[in-house]
Amino acid sequence: MSVVGIVPAGGSGERLGADRPKAFVVCAGRPLIEWSLEVLEAVCDRVVVAAPPDWLRPGWVEGGPSRSASVRNALAAAPEARTAVVHDAARPLVTRELVEACVGALMGVDGAIAAARVTDTVKEAHPDGTVLRTLDRARLWAVQTPQVFRAEALRRALEADDATLAAATDDASLVEAAGGTVRLVEAPPGNIKVTTEADLARAEAALC
Ligand code: CTP
Ligand code: MG
C-alpha cells in the first residue's frame, strides 16, 4: 500500500509578489515548502513535488500550467501510489495529525479532505453585486489541503482536459465530477494558506 505525497509547488506566487516562486520564499528561516515536506515525509513512503523549471531537485517534476495540471504531473511520476496525499506548498502549518486523520478517513470513499466550518454568512450574488440568495451556513465548509485520495480515483479524475483542470480550484471537485465520493475531515483552525504578504507574516509568527 504505497502512500505518496503530492506537493503542487509550481505556481509563481503572483499575489505574494516576492522575488521568487511562493513555495521557495523564506518563512520562519526556511523555504516555505520545507514545512510541508517535513510533515508529509513523516507520513508518506515518498513525496513528489511539482515545481517551476528553475527550482527542480532530483526526483521532482515540472509543474503544469494550472495547479491541477501540476498535481497530474506529480502523480504521473508515482505509478506505484495506491494512496495520494495532495498538499499545497502554500500551507506550511499543516500538522502530522491532520494528514493522518485524512488518510484514516479514506476507508470506503474515494477522497478525504481537510475542511473548516464557514463562520461568515455566505451569499450568492450576481456579478453586479445584487444578492441572489443566502446560503445555509450550517451546511457550508471551506476546503483546504491535505486532500487524500485513492490514487486510482484521482488519476481518473485528472484525465480531464486542460481547460477543466485549469477551472478546478481543488482536486476533490474533479473527483466528485468523475462520480467519486468525498468525505470532509474537520481541520484545526491554524491550517492557513499563504496567499498575500499578510498571510506570510501570520505563518511566520505561528512557526517561530
Ligand atoms: N500551483 C502549482 N502549479 C500551478 C499553480 C499553482 O503547483 N500552475 C501550486 C502553488 O505553488 C501552490 C498551490 O498550487 O502551492 C496553491 O496555489 P496558489 O496559492 O494559487 O499559489 P500560486 O499560484 O503560486 O499563487 P498566485 O495564484 O498568487 O500566483
Ligand atoms: Mg494560483
mmCIF file of C-alpha atoms and ligand atoms in Angstrom:
data_model
loop_
_atom_site.group_PDB
_atom_site.id
_atom_site.type_symbol
_atom_site.label_atom_id
_atom_site.label_comp_id
_atom_site.label_asym_id
_atom_site.label_seq_id
_atom_site.Cartn_x
_atom_site.Cartn_y
_atom_site.Cartn_z
ATOM 1 C CA MET A 1 0.000 0.000 0.000
ATOM 2 C CA SER A 2 2.183 2.822 -1.248
ATOM 3 C CA VAL A 3 1.273 6.230 0.170
ATOM 4 C CA VAL A 4 2.738 9.033 -1.956
ATOM 5 C CA GLY A 5 2.747 12.717 -1.065
ATOM 6 C CA ILE A 6 1.996 15.041 -3.977
ATOM 7 C CA VAL A 7 3.002 18.668 -3.465
ATOM 8 C CA PRO A 8 1.935 21.235 -6.058
ATOM 9 C CA ALA A 9 4.562 23.980 -5.797
ATOM 10 C CA GLY A 10 4.653 25.076 -9.429
ATOM 11 C CA GLY A 11 2.896 28.423 -9.034
ATOM 12 C CA SER A 12 4.582 31.804 -9.369
ATOM 13 C CA GLY A 13 3.039 33.418 -6.292
ATOM 14 C CA GLU A 14 1.776 36.440 -8.178
ATOM 15 C CA ARG A 15 -0.355 37.739 -5.291
ATOM 16 C CA LEU A 16 2.556 37.446 -2.861
ATOM 17 C CA GLY A 17 4.768 39.385 -5.282
ATOM 18 C CA ALA A 18 8.121 38.092 -3.968
ATOM 19 C CA ASP A 19 11.402 37.812 -5.911
ATOM 20 C CA ARG A 20 10.936 34.043 -6.327
ATOM 21 C CA PRO A 21 8.114 31.489 -6.591
ATOM 22 C CA LYS A 22 5.999 31.435 -3.405
ATOM 23 C CA ALA A 23 6.981 27.897 -2.349
ATOM 24 C CA PHE A 24 10.627 28.990 -2.126
ATOM 25 C CA VAL A 25 10.152 32.248 -0.237
ATOM 26 C CA VAL A 26 11.797 32.046 3.189
ATOM 27 C CA CYS A 27 9.281 31.656 6.015
ATOM 28 C CA ALA A 28 10.500 31.349 9.613
ATOM 29 C CA GLY A 29 14.026 30.534 8.465
ATOM 30 C CA ARG A 30 13.433 28.016 5.689
ATOM 31 C CA PRO A 31 11.783 27.873 2.269
ATOM 32 C CA LEU A 32 8.000 27.743 2.710
ATOM 33 C CA ILE A 33 7.748 24.307 1.074
ATOM 34 C CA GLU A 34 10.079 22.709 3.640
ATOM 35 C CA TRP A 35 7.452 22.966 6.380
ATOM 36 C CA SER A 36 5.002 20.876 4.381
ATOM 37 C CA LEU A 37 7.670 18.451 3.165
ATOM 38 C CA GLU A 38 8.772 17.678 6.709
ATOM 39 C CA VAL A 39 5.220 16.713 7.705
ATOM 40 C CA LEU A 40 4.448 14.731 4.532
ATOM 41 C CA GLU A 41 7.754 12.847 4.609
ATOM 42 C CA ALA A 42 6.896 11.632 8.122
ATOM 43 C CA VAL A 43 3.614 10.102 6.917
ATOM 44 C CA CYS A 44 4.230 9.080 3.269
ATOM 45 C CA ASP A 45 6.511 6.470 1.691
ATOM 46 C CA ARG A 46 7.830 9.233 -0.578
ATOM 47 C CA VAL A 47 6.904 12.682 -1.775
ATOM 48 C CA VAL A 48 6.843 14.051 -5.344
ATOM 49 C CA VAL A 49 6.949 17.820 -5.789
ATOM 50 C CA ALA A 50 5.853 19.713 -8.915
ATOM 51 C CA ALA A 51 7.987 22.869 -9.079
ATOM 52 C CA PRO A 52 8.868 25.623 -11.563
ATOM 53 C CA PRO A 53 11.612 24.562 -14.037
ATOM 54 C CA ASP A 54 14.383 26.602 -12.376
ATOM 55 C CA TRP A 55 13.626 25.198 -8.930
ATOM 56 C CA LEU A 56 13.670 21.445 -9.563
ATOM 57 C CA ARG A 57 15.512 18.999 -7.286
ATOM 58 C CA PRO A 58 16.247 15.311 -8.051
ATOM 59 C CA GLY A 59 13.018 13.287 -8.169
ATOM 60 C CA TRP A 60 10.818 16.346 -8.591
ATOM 61 C CA VAL A 61 8.819 17.118 -11.738
ATOM 62 C CA GLU A 62 7.970 20.285 -13.602
ATOM 63 C CA GLY A 63 4.720 21.972 -12.690
ATOM 64 C CA GLY A 64 1.989 22.423 -15.284
ATOM 65 C CA PRO A 65 0.008 25.445 -16.487
ATOM 66 C CA SER A 66 -2.515 25.106 -13.637
ATOM 67 C CA ARG A 67 -2.491 23.756 -10.094
ATOM 68 C CA SER A 68 -4.339 20.588 -11.102
ATOM 69 C CA ALA A 69 -2.008 20.081 -14.078
ATOM 70 C CA SER A 70 0.884 20.226 -11.602
ATOM 71 C CA VAL A 71 -0.849 17.579 -9.457
ATOM 72 C CA ARG A 72 -1.310 15.446 -12.577
ATOM 73 C CA ASN A 73 2.394 15.737 -13.476
ATOM 74 C CA ALA A 74 3.476 14.731 -9.976
ATOM 75 C CA LEU A 75 1.056 11.812 -9.766
ATOM 76 C CA ALA A 76 2.226 10.564 -13.171
ATOM 77 C CA ALA A 77 5.707 10.233 -11.639
ATOM 78 C CA ALA A 78 4.342 7.940 -8.901
ATOM 79 C CA PRO A 79 2.757 4.969 -10.694
ATOM 80 C CA GLU A 80 3.174 2.843 -7.542
ATOM 81 C CA ALA A 81 0.901 5.097 -5.482
ATOM 82 C CA ARG A 82 -2.211 3.472 -4.037
ATOM 83 C CA THR A 83 -2.981 6.456 -1.821
ATOM 84 C CA ALA A 84 -2.192 10.028 -2.910
ATOM 85 C CA VAL A 85 -1.783 12.716 -0.251
ATOM 86 C CA VAL A 86 -2.077 16.053 -2.048
ATOM 87 C CA HIS A 87 -0.929 19.083 -0.079
ATOM 88 C CA ASP A 88 -0.191 22.638 -1.261
ATOM 89 C CA ALA A 89 3.272 24.027 -0.560
ATOM 90 C CA ALA A 90 1.367 27.195 0.368
ATOM 91 C CA ARG A 91 0.002 25.684 3.650
ATOM 92 C CA PRO A 92 3.048 25.437 5.924
ATOM 93 C CA LEU A 93 1.070 24.996 9.169
ATOM 94 C CA VAL A 94 -0.279 21.568 8.277
ATOM 95 C CA THR A 95 0.161 19.033 11.079
ATOM 96 C CA ARG A 96 1.017 15.362 11.005
ATOM 97 C CA GLU A 97 -2.212 14.728 12.947
ATOM 98 C CA LEU A 98 -4.327 16.333 10.205
ATOM 99 C CA VAL A 99 -2.612 14.364 7.426
ATOM 100 C CA GLU A 100 -3.075 11.138 9.391
ATOM 101 C CA ALA A 101 -6.725 11.975 10.094
ATOM 102 C CA CYS A 102 -7.346 12.396 6.339
ATOM 103 C CA VAL A 103 -5.514 9.155 5.493
ATOM 104 C CA GLY A 104 -7.511 7.373 8.206
ATOM 105 C CA ALA A 105 -10.821 8.749 6.865
ATOM 106 C CA LEU A 106 -10.255 7.279 3.385
ATOM 107 C CA MET A 107 -11.941 3.967 4.257
ATOM 108 C CA GLY A 108 -14.861 3.310 1.896
ATOM 109 C CA VAL A 109 -14.607 6.605 -0.020
ATOM 110 C CA ASP A 110 -12.516 7.977 -2.897
ATOM 111 C CA GLY A 111 -11.311 11.089 -1.097
ATOM 112 C CA ALA A 112 -10.973 12.546 2.409
ATOM 113 C CA ILE A 113 -10.247 16.261 2.564
ATOM 114 C CA ALA A 114 -9.403 18.827 5.241
ATOM 115 C CA ALA A 115 -12.075 21.474 5.701
ATOM 116 C CA ALA A 116 -13.211 24.138 8.164
ATOM 117 C CA ARG A 117 -16.735 25.186 9.048
ATOM 118 C CA VAL A 118 -17.673 28.512 7.471
ATOM 119 C CA THR A 119 -18.153 31.166 10.149
ATOM 120 C CA ASP A 120 -19.264 34.093 7.945
ATOM 121 C CA THR A 121 -22.733 34.126 6.423
ATOM 122 C CA VAL A 122 -22.305 33.366 2.709
ATOM 123 C CA LYS A 123 -24.469 34.905 -0.032
ATOM 124 C CA GLU A 124 -24.658 34.119 -3.715
ATOM 125 C CA ALA A 125 -24.745 37.282 -5.857
ATOM 126 C CA HIS A 126 -24.989 38.464 -9.454
ATOM 127 C CA PRO A 127 -21.786 39.922 -10.958
ATOM 128 C CA ASP A 128 -23.252 43.418 -10.326
ATOM 129 C CA GLY A 129 -23.400 42.720 -6.574
ATOM 130 C CA THR A 130 -27.136 42.138 -6.282
ATOM 131 C CA VAL A 131 -27.774 39.329 -3.809
ATOM 132 C CA LEU A 132 -29.441 36.263 -5.272
ATOM 133 C CA ARG A 133 -29.755 34.214 -2.092
ATOM 134 C CA THR A 134 -28.331 33.473 1.320
ATOM 135 C CA LEU A 135 -26.867 30.010 1.663
ATOM 136 C CA ASP A 136 -27.443 27.712 4.657
ATOM 137 C CA ARG A 137 -24.232 28.196 6.597
ATOM 138 C CA ALA A 138 -24.732 25.051 8.669
ATOM 139 C CA ARG A 139 -24.004 23.015 5.531
ATOM 140 C CA LEU A 140 -21.030 25.033 4.250
ATOM 141 C CA TRP A 141 -17.361 24.130 4.597
ATOM 142 C CA ALA A 142 -14.226 25.936 3.412
ATOM 143 C CA VAL A 143 -11.988 23.350 1.858
ATOM 144 C CA GLN A 144 -8.214 23.135 2.327
ATOM 145 C CA THR A 145 -5.413 20.671 1.780
ATOM 146 C CA PRO A 146 -4.374 17.964 2.645
ATOM 147 C CA GLN A 147 -6.710 16.116 0.288
ATOM 148 C CA VAL A 148 -6.163 12.365 0.330
ATOM 149 C CA PHE A 149 -7.442 10.109 -2.452
ATOM 150 C CA ARG A 150 -7.448 6.568 -3.665
ATOM 151 C CA ALA A 151 -4.759 7.185 -6.262
ATOM 152 C CA GLU A 152 -6.732 5.420 -8.979
ATOM 153 C CA ALA A 153 -9.738 7.703 -8.463
ATOM 154 C CA LEU A 154 -7.528 10.797 -8.621
ATOM 155 C CA ARG A 155 -5.729 9.548 -11.750
ATOM 156 C CA ARG A 156 -9.071 9.060 -13.471
ATOM 157 C CA ALA A 157 -10.335 12.479 -12.376
ATOM 158 C CA LEU A 158 -7.171 14.161 -13.679
ATOM 159 C CA GLU A 159 -7.714 12.728 -17.171
ATOM 160 C CA ALA A 160 -9.908 15.797 -17.811
ATOM 161 C CA ASP A 161 -8.877 18.316 -20.496
ATOM 162 C CA ASP A 162 -6.570 21.241 -19.656
ATOM 163 C CA ALA A 163 -9.424 23.777 -19.509
ATOM 164 C CA THR A 164 -11.313 21.659 -16.958
ATOM 165 C CA LEU A 165 -8.145 21.245 -14.899
ATOM 166 C CA ALA A 166 -7.483 24.986 -15.057
ATOM 167 C CA ALA A 167 -11.004 25.762 -13.827
ATOM 168 C CA ALA A 168 -10.772 23.410 -10.844
ATOM 169 C CA THR A 169 -9.901 25.095 -7.541
ATOM 170 C CA ASP A 170 -9.238 21.799 -5.784
ATOM 171 C CA ASP A 171 -8.698 18.156 -6.655
ATOM 172 C CA ALA A 172 -11.744 16.869 -4.813
ATOM 173 C CA SER A 173 -14.056 18.753 -7.187
ATOM 174 C CA LEU A 174 -12.545 16.794 -10.097
ATOM 175 C CA VAL A 175 -13.015 13.506 -8.241
ATOM 176 C CA GLU A 176 -16.630 14.490 -7.439
ATOM 177 C CA ALA A 177 -17.232 15.376 -11.110
ATOM 178 C CA ALA A 178 -15.930 11.929 -12.087
ATOM 179 C CA GLY A 179 -18.529 10.326 -9.794
ATOM 180 C CA GLY A 180 -16.277 9.779 -6.788
ATOM 181 C CA THR A 181 -17.309 10.058 -3.141
ATOM 182 C CA VAL A 182 -15.500 12.550 -0.928
ATOM 183 C CA ARG A 183 -15.651 12.965 2.848
ATOM 184 C CA LEU A 184 -14.763 16.056 4.905
ATOM 185 C CA VAL A 185 -12.301 15.944 7.793
ATOM 186 C CA GLU A 186 -12.585 18.904 10.184
ATOM 187 C CA ALA A 187 -9.251 20.755 10.309
ATOM 188 C CA PRO A 188 -7.838 22.679 13.271
ATOM 189 C CA PRO A 189 -8.075 26.492 12.949
ATOM 190 C CA GLY A 190 -4.388 27.117 12.143
ATOM 191 C CA ASN A 191 -4.073 25.484 8.699
ATOM 192 C CA ILE A 192 -3.910 28.781 6.778
ATOM 193 C CA LYS A 193 -2.897 29.275 3.145
ATOM 194 C CA VAL A 194 -0.178 31.798 2.346
ATOM 195 C CA THR A 195 -1.519 33.966 -0.459
ATOM 196 C CA THR A 196 -0.502 37.538 0.455
ATOM 197 C CA GLU A 197 2.295 39.176 2.440
ATOM 198 C CA ALA A 198 -0.024 39.442 5.454
ATOM 199 C CA ASP A 199 -0.569 35.652 5.329
ATOM 200 C CA LEU A 200 3.194 35.108 5.175
ATOM 201 C CA ALA A 201 3.651 37.252 8.295
ATOM 202 C CA ARG A 202 0.925 35.273 10.106
ATOM 203 C CA ALA A 203 2.518 31.955 9.139
ATOM 204 C CA GLU A 204 5.932 33.198 10.208
ATOM 205 C CA ALA A 205 4.604 34.286 13.600
ATOM 206 C CA ALA A 206 2.955 30.895 14.112
ATOM 207 C CA LEU A 207 6.055 28.917 13.105
ATOM 208 C CA CYS A 208 8.691 30.871 15.082
HETATM 209 N N1 CTP B 1 0.483 25.616 -8.093
HETATM 210 C C1 CTP B 1 1.108 24.705 -8.932
HETATM 211 N N2 CTP B 1 1.087 24.902 -10.288
HETATM 212 C C2 CTP B 1 0.458 25.967 -10.819
HETATM 213 C C3 CTP B 1 -0.200 26.899 -9.984
HETATM 214 C C4 CTP B 1 -0.172 26.688 -8.607
HETATM 215 O O1 CTP B 1 1.681 23.721 -8.468
HETATM 216 N N3 CTP B 1 0.482 26.125 -12.148
HETATM 217 C C5 CTP B 1 0.565 25.413 -6.638
HETATM 218 C C6 CTP B 1 1.199 26.593 -5.894
HETATM 219 O O2 CTP B 1 2.617 26.528 -5.974
HETATM 220 C C7 CTP B 1 0.628 26.440 -4.500
HETATM 221 C C8 CTP B 1 -0.717 25.752 -4.736
HETATM 222 O O3 CTP B 1 -0.719 25.286 -6.076
HETATM 223 O O4 CTP B 1 1.440 25.615 -3.679
HETATM 224 C C9 CTP B 1 -1.887 26.675 -4.479
HETATM 225 O O5 CTP B 1 -1.881 27.731 -5.443
HETATM 226 P P1 CTP B 1 -1.812 29.268 -5.106
HETATM 227 O O6 CTP B 1 -1.912 29.510 -3.632
HETATM 228 O O7 CTP B 1 -2.754 29.971 -6.016
HETATM 229 O O8 CTP B 1 -0.277 29.639 -5.484
HETATM 230 P P2 CTP B 1 0.256 30.452 -6.741
HETATM 231 O O9 CTP B 1 -0.496 30.050 -7.966
HETATM 232 O O10 CTP B 1 1.743 30.284 -6.758
HETATM 233 O O11 CTP B 1 -0.101 31.955 -6.317
HETATM 234 P P3 CTP B 1 -0.850 33.074 -7.237
HETATM 235 O O12 CTP B 1 -2.179 32.472 -7.609
HETATM 236 O O13 CTP B 1 -0.946 34.250 -6.327
HETATM 237 O O14 CTP B 1 0.048 33.307 -8.428
HETATM 238 MG MG MG B 2 -2.654 30.411 -8.097
#
